[in-house]
Coordinates of C-alpha atoms and ligand atoms in Angstrom, one line a residue:
W1376 CA -0.4 -0.2 -0.4
L1377 CA 2.7 2.7 1.1
W1378 CA 4.3 2.1 -2.4
V1379 CA 0.9 2.5 -4.5
R1380 CA 1.3 5.7 -2.2
N1381 CA 4.5 7.1 -2.7
L1382 CA 4.3 6.3 -6.6
R1383 CA 0.9 8.3 -6.6
Q1384 CA 2.5 11.4 -4.3
N1385 CA 5.5 11.2 -6.7
R1386 CA 3.6 11.8 -10.1
R1387 CA 3.2 15.2 -10.2
L1388 CA 0.2 16.6 -11.6
P1389 CA 0.2 18.7 -15.0
G1390 CA 0.9 22.5 -14.9
P1391 CA 3.4 25.2 -16.1
F1392 CA 7.2 25.2 -15.0
A1393 CA 7.5 26.9 -11.8
W1394 CA 10.4 29.0 -11.2
P1395 CA 12.7 28.8 -8.1
V1396 CA 11.3 30.8 -5.2
V1397 CA 8.8 32.7 -6.7
G1398 CA 7.1 29.7 -8.5
N1399 CA 4.3 31.0 -11.2
A1400 CA 3.7 33.8 -9.3
M1401 CA 4.8 36.4 -12.0
Q1402 CA 2.9 34.3 -14.7
L1403 CA -0.9 35.1 -13.2
G1404 CA -1.3 38.8 -14.7
Q1405 CA -4.0 40.8 -13.9
M1406 CA -6.6 38.7 -13.9
P1407 CA -5.4 35.4 -12.8
H1408 CA -8.6 33.6 -13.3
I1409 CA -8.2 34.4 -16.9
T1410 CA -4.7 33.1 -17.0
F1411 CA -5.9 29.8 -15.0
S1412 CA -8.3 29.4 -17.6
K1413 CA -6.4 30.0 -20.4
L1414 CA -3.9 27.7 -18.6
A1415 CA -6.4 24.8 -18.5
K1416 CA -6.8 24.3 -21.9
K1417 CA -3.2 23.8 -21.9
Y1418 CA -3.3 21.4 -19.0
G1419 CA -6.6 20.4 -18.2
N1420 CA -9.5 21.3 -15.8
V1421 CA -6.9 20.1 -12.6
Y1422 CA -3.3 21.2 -12.9
Q1423 CA -1.0 22.3 -10.5
I1424 CA 0.9 25.6 -10.2
S1425 CA 3.2 27.3 -7.3
L1426 CA 2.8 30.2 -5.6
G1427 CA 6.4 30.7 -3.7
S1428 CA 6.1 28.1 -1.3
N1429 CA 3.1 26.3 -1.9
K1430 CA 1.7 24.1 -3.8
I1431 CA -1.6 25.0 -5.5
V1432 CA -4.2 23.0 -7.4
V1433 CA -6.7 24.9 -9.2
L1434 CA -9.9 23.4 -10.1
N1435 CA -11.7 24.8 -13.8
G1436 CA -14.9 23.8 -15.3
E1437 CA -18.3 22.6 -14.0
V1438 CA -17.3 18.8 -13.9
A1439 CA -14.3 19.0 -12.0
I1440 CA -15.3 21.2 -9.6
R1441 CA -18.6 19.6 -8.8
Q1442 CA -16.4 16.4 -8.4
A1443 CA -14.5 18.0 -5.6
L1444 CA -16.9 19.9 -4.3
L1445 CA -19.9 18.0 -4.3
K1446 CA -18.8 14.3 -4.7
H1447 CA -15.6 14.9 -2.0
S1448 CA -16.9 17.9 -0.4
T1449 CA -15.5 16.6 2.9
A1450 CA -11.9 16.3 1.2
F1451 CA -12.7 20.0 -0.2
A1452 CA -13.9 21.8 3.0
G1453 CA -10.8 22.9 4.4
R1454 CA -9.2 27.0 4.2
P1455 CA -5.7 27.1 4.1
N1456 CA -3.9 27.8 7.0
F1457 CA -2.8 31.0 6.1
G1458 CA -1.3 33.8 8.3
T1459 CA -4.0 36.5 6.9
F1460 CA -6.3 34.0 7.4
Q1461 CA -6.1 33.9 11.3
M1462 CA -6.5 37.7 11.5
V1463 CA -9.8 37.9 10.2
S1464 CA -12.3 37.9 13.1
G1465 CA -10.1 38.4 15.6
G1466 CA -9.1 34.4 14.7
K1467 CA -12.2 33.4 15.1
S1468 CA -13.7 33.7 12.0
M1469 CA -16.4 31.0 10.3
V1470 CA -15.6 32.0 6.9
F1471 CA -11.6 31.9 7.1
G1472 CA -11.5 29.0 9.5
G1473 CA -10.5 25.3 9.0
Y1474 CA -12.8 22.3 9.0
T1475 CA -13.5 21.1 12.4
R1476 CA -16.2 20.3 14.6
L1477 CA -16.6 23.7 15.8
W1478 CA -16.5 24.9 12.4
K1479 CA -19.8 22.6 11.8
E1480 CA -21.4 23.8 14.8
H1481 CA -20.1 28.2 13.7
R1482 CA -21.8 27.5 10.2
R1483 CA -25.1 25.7 11.7
I1484 CA -25.5 29.1 14.1
A1485 CA -24.3 32.0 11.1
Q1486 CA -26.9 30.1 8.6
S1487 CA -29.6 29.7 10.6
T1488 CA -29.3 33.3 12.0
I1489 CA -29.2 34.9 8.2
R1490 CA -32.7 32.9 7.9
A1491 CA -34.6 33.8 10.8
F1492 CA -33.9 37.4 9.8
S1493 CA -34.8 37.2 6.4
T1494 CA -36.5 34.3 4.8
A1495 CA -37.5 31.9 7.8
N1496 CA -41.6 33.2 7.4
S1497 CA -43.5 35.9 5.4
H1498 CA -43.3 37.9 9.0
T1499 CA -39.7 38.1 8.5
K1500 CA -39.5 38.0 4.6
K1501 CA -41.4 41.5 5.3
L1502 CA -39.1 43.2 8.1
F1503 CA -36.4 42.1 5.3
E1504 CA -37.6 43.8 2.7
Q1505 CA -38.7 47.3 4.6
H1506 CA -34.5 47.3 5.6
V1507 CA -33.5 47.4 1.8
V1508 CA -36.6 49.6 0.3
G1509 CA -35.5 52.2 3.1
E1510 CA -31.6 51.9 1.6
A1511 CA -33.0 51.8 -1.8
I1512 CA -35.1 54.9 -1.5
D1513 CA -31.8 56.8 0.2
L1514 CA -29.7 56.0 -2.2
I1515 CA -31.8 57.3 -4.5
K1516 CA -32.5 60.6 -3.1
V1517 CA -28.5 60.5 -2.6
F1518 CA -28.1 59.8 -6.3
L1519 CA -30.8 62.3 -7.3
C1520 CA -28.4 65.2 -5.6
L1521 CA -25.4 63.8 -6.8
G1522 CA -26.8 64.0 -10.4
A1523 CA -28.1 67.3 -10.1
D1524 CA -27.8 69.1 -13.3
S1525 CA -26.6 66.0 -15.3
C1526 CA -23.8 65.7 -12.6
Y1527 CA -22.1 62.5 -13.3
F1528 CA -20.5 61.0 -10.6
E1529 CA -18.8 57.5 -9.3
P1530 CA -21.4 55.8 -7.3
G1531 CA -19.1 53.2 -5.7
H1532 CA -19.3 54.5 -2.2
E1533 CA -22.8 55.2 -2.3
L1534 CA -23.4 51.8 -2.8
T1535 CA -21.4 50.7 -0.1
V1536 CA -22.9 52.6 2.4
A1537 CA -26.3 51.2 1.5
A1538 CA -25.3 47.7 1.1
A1539 CA -23.5 48.1 4.9
N1540 CA -26.6 49.6 5.9
V1541 CA -28.7 47.0 5.2
I1542 CA -26.2 44.4 7.2
C1543 CA -25.6 46.7 9.9
A1544 CA -29.4 47.4 10.8
L1545 CA -30.0 43.2 10.1
C1546 CA -26.7 42.7 12.7
F1547 CA -27.2 45.5 14.9
G1548 CA -30.8 47.6 14.5
K1549 CA -28.6 50.5 13.1
R1550 CA -27.8 52.6 10.0
Y1551 CA -25.5 55.2 8.9
S1552 CA -25.9 58.7 7.0
H1553 CA -24.5 58.6 3.3
D1554 CA -22.0 61.3 4.9
D1555 CA -21.3 60.4 7.9
Q1556 CA -17.4 60.4 8.0
E1557 CA -15.9 57.5 10.1
F1558 CA -18.9 54.9 8.6
K1559 CA -17.2 56.4 5.1
T1560 CA -13.4 55.8 6.1
L1561 CA -14.4 52.4 7.8
L1562 CA -15.8 51.2 4.7
G1563 CA -13.2 52.8 2.3
R1564 CA -10.6 50.6 4.0
V1565 CA -12.4 47.3 4.3
D1566 CA -12.9 47.8 0.6
K1567 CA -9.4 46.9 0.0
F1568 CA -9.6 43.4 2.1
G1569 CA -10.5 41.6 -0.8
Q1570 CA -7.0 42.0 -2.1
T1571 CA -5.6 40.0 0.3
V1572 CA -7.6 37.5 0.6
G1573 CA -8.4 36.7 -3.1
A1574 CA -6.5 33.6 -4.5
G1575 CA -3.2 34.8 -6.2
S1576 CA -2.5 36.9 -3.2
L1577 CA 1.0 36.7 -2.9
V1578 CA 1.0 38.0 1.3
D1579 CA 0.8 34.6 2.2
A1580 CA 2.8 32.8 -1.0
M1581 CA 6.1 34.4 0.3
P1582 CA 6.0 35.4 3.9
W1583 CA 9.4 36.6 3.9
L1584 CA 8.5 39.3 1.9
Q1585 CA 7.2 40.8 5.0
A1586 CA 10.7 41.1 6.1
F1587 CA 11.6 44.3 4.0
P1588 CA 9.9 47.3 2.7
N1589 CA 7.9 46.5 -0.5
P1590 CA 4.1 46.8 -1.7
V1591 CA 3.4 43.2 -0.4
R1592 CA 4.7 43.9 2.8
S1593 CA 2.6 47.4 2.9
G1594 CA -0.5 45.4 1.9
Y1595 CA 0.4 42.7 4.8
L1596 CA 0.3 45.7 7.2
N1597 CA -2.7 47.5 6.0
F1598 CA -4.7 44.3 6.0
K1599 CA -4.0 43.5 9.4
E1600 CA -4.8 47.3 10.2
L1601 CA -8.3 47.1 8.6
N1602 CA -9.2 43.9 9.9
N1603 CA -8.7 45.1 13.6
E1604 CA -10.3 48.6 12.9
F1605 CA -13.4 46.8 11.6
F1606 CA -12.9 44.2 14.5
E1607 CA -13.0 47.1 16.7
F1608 CA -16.2 48.5 15.8
V1609 CA -17.8 45.3 15.9
K1610 CA -16.6 44.5 19.5
D1611 CA -18.1 47.9 20.5
K1612 CA -21.6 46.8 19.0
I1613 CA -21.1 43.8 21.3
I1614 CA -20.4 45.1 24.2
Q1615 CA -23.3 47.2 24.0
H1616 CA -25.8 44.5 23.2
R1617 CA -24.1 42.5 26.3
Q1618 CA -25.2 45.3 27.9
T1619 CA -28.5 45.7 27.4
Y1620 CA -29.3 41.9 26.5
D1621 CA -33.0 40.9 27.7
P1622 CA -33.5 37.2 26.8
E1623 CA -37.2 37.8 26.4
V1624 CA -36.8 40.3 23.2
T1625 CA -34.3 39.4 20.1
R1626 CA -33.5 42.8 18.7
D1627 CA -31.4 41.6 16.0
M1628 CA -28.7 39.1 15.0
S1629 CA -26.7 40.2 17.4
D1630 CA -29.0 39.4 20.4
A1631 CA -29.7 36.4 18.7
I1632 CA -26.2 34.9 18.4
I1633 CA -25.5 36.4 22.0
G1634 CA -28.7 33.5 22.7
V1635 CA -27.3 31.0 21.2
I1636 CA -23.5 31.3 22.0
E1637 CA -23.6 32.6 25.3
H1638 CA -27.1 31.9 26.7
G1639 CA -27.9 28.5 24.7
T1640 CA -29.0 25.6 26.0
G1641 CA -26.2 23.2 24.7
T1642 CA -26.5 24.5 21.3
G1643 CA -23.8 26.8 21.2
D1644 CA -21.4 23.9 23.1
G1645 CA -17.7 24.4 22.5
L1646 CA -18.2 28.0 21.0
T1647 CA -16.8 30.7 23.6
K1648 CA -18.1 34.5 24.0
E1649 CA -15.3 35.6 21.3
H1650 CA -17.1 33.8 18.6
V1651 CA -20.1 36.2 18.4
E1652 CA -17.9 39.0 17.5
G1653 CA -16.5 36.7 14.9
T1654 CA -19.5 35.2 14.0
V1655 CA -21.4 39.1 13.4
N1656 CA -18.0 40.3 11.8
D1657 CA -18.3 37.8 9.2
L1658 CA -21.4 38.4 8.3
M1659 CA -20.7 42.2 8.4
G1660 CA -17.7 41.5 5.7
A1661 CA -19.5 38.8 4.1
G1662 CA -22.7 40.3 3.4
Q1663 CA -21.4 44.2 2.8
D1664 CA -18.9 44.2 0.2
T1665 CA -20.4 41.2 -2.2
I1666 CA -23.9 43.4 -2.7
S1667 CA -22.0 46.7 -3.0
T1668 CA -19.8 45.2 -5.8
A1669 CA -23.1 43.1 -7.4
L1670 CA -24.9 46.6 -7.6
H1671 CA -22.1 48.5 -8.9
W1672 CA -21.7 45.4 -12.1
V1673 CA -25.6 46.3 -12.4
L1674 CA -25.2 50.2 -12.8
L1675 CA -22.4 50.1 -15.3
L1676 CA -24.2 47.2 -17.5
L1677 CA -27.5 49.2 -17.2
V1678 CA -26.0 52.6 -18.2
K1679 CA -23.5 50.3 -20.9
Y1680 CA -26.5 49.0 -22.5
P1681 CA -29.2 51.6 -22.2
N1682 CA -31.7 49.3 -24.9
I1683 CA -31.7 46.6 -21.9
Q1684 CA -32.5 49.6 -19.1
T1685 CA -35.3 50.3 -21.1
K1686 CA -36.7 47.1 -21.5
I1687 CA -36.6 46.5 -17.7
Q1688 CA -38.1 49.9 -16.6
E1689 CA -41.0 48.9 -19.3
L1690 CA -41.7 45.7 -17.9
I1691 CA -41.4 46.8 -14.3
D1692 CA -44.5 50.1 -15.3
K1693 CA -46.3 47.3 -16.3
E1694 CA -46.6 44.6 -14.2
V1695 CA -46.1 46.7 -11.3
G1696 CA -47.4 50.8 -12.5
R1697 CA -46.3 53.7 -11.3
E1698 CA -48.3 54.2 -8.7
R1699 CA -46.1 52.1 -5.8
L1700 CA -42.6 50.3 -5.5
P1701 CA -41.9 46.8 -6.9
T1702 CA -42.1 44.4 -4.1
I1703 CA -40.4 40.6 -3.8
E1704 CA -43.9 39.4 -4.5
D1705 CA -43.2 41.1 -8.0
K1706 CA -40.6 38.9 -8.9
S1707 CA -41.9 36.0 -10.9
K1708 CA -43.7 38.6 -13.2
L1709 CA -40.5 40.4 -14.1
A1710 CA -38.5 37.8 -15.5
Y1711 CA -36.1 39.6 -17.7
L1712 CA -35.2 41.3 -14.9
E1713 CA -34.0 38.2 -13.1
A1714 CA -32.4 37.2 -16.2
F1715 CA -30.5 40.5 -16.2
I1716 CA -29.3 39.7 -12.8
Y1717 CA -28.5 36.1 -13.9
E1718 CA -26.6 37.3 -16.8
T1719 CA -24.9 40.1 -14.4
M1720 CA -23.4 37.3 -12.3
R1721 CA -22.6 35.3 -15.2
F1722 CA -21.0 37.8 -17.4
T1723 CA -19.2 39.3 -14.7
S1724 CA -18.5 36.4 -12.4
F1725 CA -17.5 39.4 -9.8
V1726 CA -16.3 36.7 -7.4
P1727 CA -13.8 34.8 -10.2
I1728 CA -12.6 32.4 -7.7
T1729 CA -14.0 31.3 -4.6
I1730 CA -12.1 31.9 -1.1
P1731 CA -9.2 29.3 -1.4
H1732 CA -9.4 25.9 0.1
S1733 CA -7.5 23.2 1.1
T1734 CA -7.6 19.6 1.2
T1735 CA -9.0 17.7 4.4
S1736 CA -7.5 14.4 3.5
D1737 CA -5.4 13.0 0.6
V1738 CA -7.8 12.8 -2.7
T1739 CA -8.5 11.6 -6.1
I1740 CA -10.0 14.3 -8.9
E1741 CA -10.1 13.1 -12.6
G1742 CA -7.3 10.4 -11.9
H1743 CA -5.0 13.0 -10.4
Y1744 CA -4.2 12.7 -6.6
I1745 CA -4.1 15.6 -4.3
P1746 CA -2.5 14.7 -0.9
K1747 CA -4.1 16.6 2.1
D1748 CA -3.3 20.1 2.8
T1749 CA -3.1 21.1 -0.5
V1750 CA -4.1 24.7 -1.4
V1751 CA -7.1 24.2 -4.0
F1752 CA -8.1 27.4 -6.2
V1753 CA -11.6 27.2 -7.5
N1754 CA -12.3 28.9 -10.8
Q1755 CA -15.9 30.4 -11.0
W1756 CA -15.0 32.2 -14.3
S1757 CA -14.4 29.6 -15.6
V1758 CA -17.9 27.7 -15.5
N1759 CA -19.8 30.8 -16.5
H1760 CA -17.5 31.2 -19.8
D1761 CA -17.5 27.8 -20.8
E1762 CA -17.7 27.8 -24.9
L1763 CA -19.3 24.1 -24.8
K1764 CA -22.1 25.4 -22.2
W1765 CA -23.1 28.6 -22.5
K1766 CA -23.6 30.1 -26.4
D1767 CA -21.3 33.3 -26.7
P1768 CA -20.2 33.1 -23.2
H1769 CA -18.5 36.4 -24.1
V1770 CA -21.7 38.8 -24.9
F1771 CA -23.9 40.0 -22.4
E1772 CA -27.4 38.7 -23.2
P1773 CA -30.0 38.1 -20.1
S1774 CA -32.4 36.6 -22.6
R1775 CA -30.1 33.4 -22.7
F1776 CA -32.2 32.7 -19.3
L1777 CA -35.6 33.0 -20.8
N1778 CA -37.7 30.2 -23.0
E1779 CA -39.7 30.7 -25.4
S1780 CA -42.3 31.6 -23.5
G1781 CA -40.2 34.0 -21.7
V1782 CA -40.0 32.0 -18.8
I1783 CA -36.8 31.4 -16.6
D1784 CA -35.0 28.5 -17.2
R1785 CA -33.9 27.1 -13.7
D1786 CA -31.5 24.8 -14.9
L1787 CA -29.8 27.3 -16.6
T1788 CA -29.9 29.9 -13.4
N1789 CA -29.2 26.9 -11.5
S1790 CA -26.0 26.6 -13.8
V1791 CA -24.3 30.0 -12.7
M1792 CA -21.6 29.5 -10.3
I1793 CA -21.2 32.3 -8.3
F1794 CA -22.1 31.5 -4.7
S1795 CA -19.9 28.2 -4.7
M1796 CA -21.2 24.7 -3.4
G1797 CA -20.8 22.2 -1.5
K1798 CA -19.5 22.4 2.4
R1799 CA -18.4 26.0 2.0
R1800 CA -20.9 27.4 -0.3
C1801 CA -22.5 30.9 0.9
I1802 CA -24.9 31.0 3.3
G1803 CA -26.2 34.3 2.1
D1804 CA -27.1 33.4 -1.2
Q1805 CA -31.1 33.5 -1.0
I1806 CA -30.5 37.2 0.8
A1807 CA -27.9 38.3 -1.6
K1808 CA -30.5 37.5 -4.4
L1809 CA -33.5 39.2 -2.9
Q1810 CA -31.2 42.5 -2.0
I1811 CA -30.0 42.3 -5.8
F1812 CA -33.4 42.2 -7.1
L1813 CA -35.1 44.5 -4.7
F1814 CA -32.3 47.3 -5.1
T1815 CA -32.3 46.9 -8.9
A1816 CA -35.8 47.0 -9.2
I1817 CA -36.7 50.2 -6.8
L1818 CA -33.9 51.8 -8.6
L1819 CA -35.1 51.5 -12.2
H1820 CA -38.7 52.1 -11.1
Q1821 CA -37.7 55.3 -10.0
C1822 CA -34.6 56.5 -12.4
T1823 CA -33.1 56.2 -15.5
F1824 CA -29.4 55.9 -15.5
E1825 CA -27.1 57.3 -18.2
A1826 CA -23.5 57.3 -18.6
N1827 CA -21.2 60.7 -19.5
P1828 CA -21.1 60.2 -23.3
A1829 CA -17.7 61.7 -23.2
D1830 CA -16.4 58.7 -21.6
K1831 CA -17.7 55.2 -22.6
P1832 CA -18.4 52.9 -19.8
S1833 CA -15.4 50.2 -19.9
L1834 CA -15.5 46.7 -17.7
D1835 CA -12.2 47.6 -16.9
C1836 CA -12.0 46.3 -13.3
S1837 CA -9.6 45.7 -10.1
Y1838 CA -8.6 42.2 -9.3
G1839 CA -9.1 40.7 -5.4
L1840 CA -11.8 38.4 -4.0
S1841 CA -14.2 40.2 -6.2
L1842 CA -13.9 42.2 -9.2
K1843 CA -14.6 46.1 -9.0
P1844 CA -15.2 48.4 -11.5
T1845 CA -12.6 50.9 -11.9
H1846 CA -13.4 54.7 -13.2
F1847 CA -16.8 54.6 -14.0
A1848 CA -19.2 57.4 -13.5
L1849 CA -22.9 57.9 -14.3
T1850 CA -25.8 60.0 -13.9
A1851 CA -29.0 59.6 -12.4
K1852 CA -32.4 61.2 -13.7
L1853 CA -35.8 60.9 -11.8
R1854 CA -38.7 59.3 -14.0
G1855 CA -42.2 60.5 -12.9
T1856 CA -42.6 62.6 -9.5
F1857 CA -40.5 62.4 -6.4
L1858 CA -44.2 61.5 -4.7
D1859 CA -43.7 57.9 -6.0
L1860 CA -41.0 57.8 -3.5
V1861 CA -43.2 57.8 -0.3
S1862 CA -46.2 56.3 -1.4
Ligands
HEM500 C1 -18.6 32.2 1.0 C2 -20.3 34.7 -2.7 C3 -23.4 37.4 -0.5 C4 -22.5 35.1 3.8 C5 -19.1 32.6 0.1 C6 -18.1 32.3 -1.1 C7 -18.5 32.9 -2.1 C8 -19.3 34.0 -1.7 C9 -17.8 32.4 -3.6 C10 -16.9 31.6 -0.9 C11 -17.7 30.0 -1.1 C12 -15.8 29.5 -0.8 O1 -15.1 29.1 -0.6 O2 -16.3 27.9 -1.8 C13 -21.4 35.6 -2.4 C14 -22.3 36.3 -3.4 C15 -22.6 37.0 -3.0 C16 -22.8 36.7 -1.3 C17 -21.5 36.7 -5.1 C18 -23.2 38.2 -3.1 C19 -24.0 38.5 -4.5 C20 -23.3 36.7 0.8 C21 -24.4 37.5 1.8 C22 -23.9 36.9 3.5 C23 -22.8 36.0 2.7 C24 -25.5 38.7 2.0 C25 -24.0 36.9 4.2 C26 -24.7 37.7 5.0 C27 -20.7 34.4 3.2 C28 -20.5 33.3 4.6 C29 -19.4 32.7 3.2 C30 -19.7 33.1 2.2 C31 -20.7 33.5 6.1 C32 -18.3 31.6 4.0 C33 -18.9 30.2 4.0 C34 -17.9 29.0 4.5 O3 -16.8 29.6 4.4 O4 -18.9 28.3 5.0 N1 -19.9 33.9 -0.5 N2 -21.6 35.8 -1.2 N3 -22.7 35.8 1.7 N4 -20.8 33.8 2.0 FE1 -21.1 35.0 0.5

């Protein structure tokens, strides 16, 4: 048996030649997910690269990814033991934590808390919807001010505040004004979080770079600082919650998590007080950046394709009318809008590679042996741009998700891969889709968005855990009267 094992281990996975010390670090380019997809054409869907001292297996395409994350779900459920991952949520992160018995309990609590404050029943769904509607209305007011007299503005910060306010309301029962300077500074720094934890970041691959001044070292130090700062913000809120905690009244997610972990009857077994802050910090981080990035792309694509924008507006006017705002209940009537959102997720694949995984045991995928504790990158972009699966994958075409009768093709929407799959699948997928739908529907019901004719909207973006549009400005014009907003 040992002989067979040694033979397997010595059979190197296919992959590009790795240079000493740096490995393939210099070959990743500005958009590693695209480089990885190109390498898959040469080496197959499962291959190996090196980043500094780390050997990394890259998984591409639906078949290999499904085989790994679903068929061998436990073997691929780990997270690498990266130094930066330990800095998140005071070292008690569920998102960045390894696969253990405690982690399973931690994830279960986070998952049921999200559900309890969103989709659990019609009452919680309505409360959740009210938070989003409130933020969407506020966002429109700010956009109309910024866009007055056809001024062009970058929407990034306002989208970040709107998305952060929804999750802040859920976690703490609190929201912030769009011009709150402290909140603005805090969120501005968090924006950089994904650059360090995204697949291909060199901070963990070459720890020796931290020994002398260079961009990787400053990235590392900034990362440490922004995590501490954000964690202090969350800890402060949790302390206030503990002081005013009443077991009879669950005000928000923080109360719910304090209740389960600190006052629970066995459910929070093994989790400590620090896991409360860790969980809330995780939810705040995961729930904010992704939604604001999604909305950023939504606006960019709406101004890039004005005909699509008009088509959605006409549909909303027909199905919802001008007398009230769109609601979650309207979703089934607005199939083209849902198709637009799925196409935005597929086309941009704005979380192109999941958070890095690691193997929890030796495992074989598509005939390739992968040892325990190997870092694994899951290339979601490759699934969404597979030419065998999607007709003209590089063309933005929402109608691809509708059948001849204009009904959403669920097999196809389920094939879009942006929330990952298996044991680490995103636990915020439902609330994410609801938020993106409601924000987009309400924004388009009330406003028309236009790009600066002198500055054609470009798909340029910066790479990290999420892809973020760069240098994109628009203006917002009110459709109809402002009265719509108070109806
Ligand atoms: C993890 C995508 C919104 C909570 C993830 C992962 C992806 C993802 C790709 C990593 C999965 C993996 O490593 O295999 C997205 C996208 C979103 C979104 C595209 C928005 C469009 C949210 C929201 C929340 C959330 C709103 C919660 C409030 C989480 C958590 C994890 C996670 C807690 C960690 C799961 C784990 O490690 O077990 N998400 N997410 N996400 N997401 Fe989301």
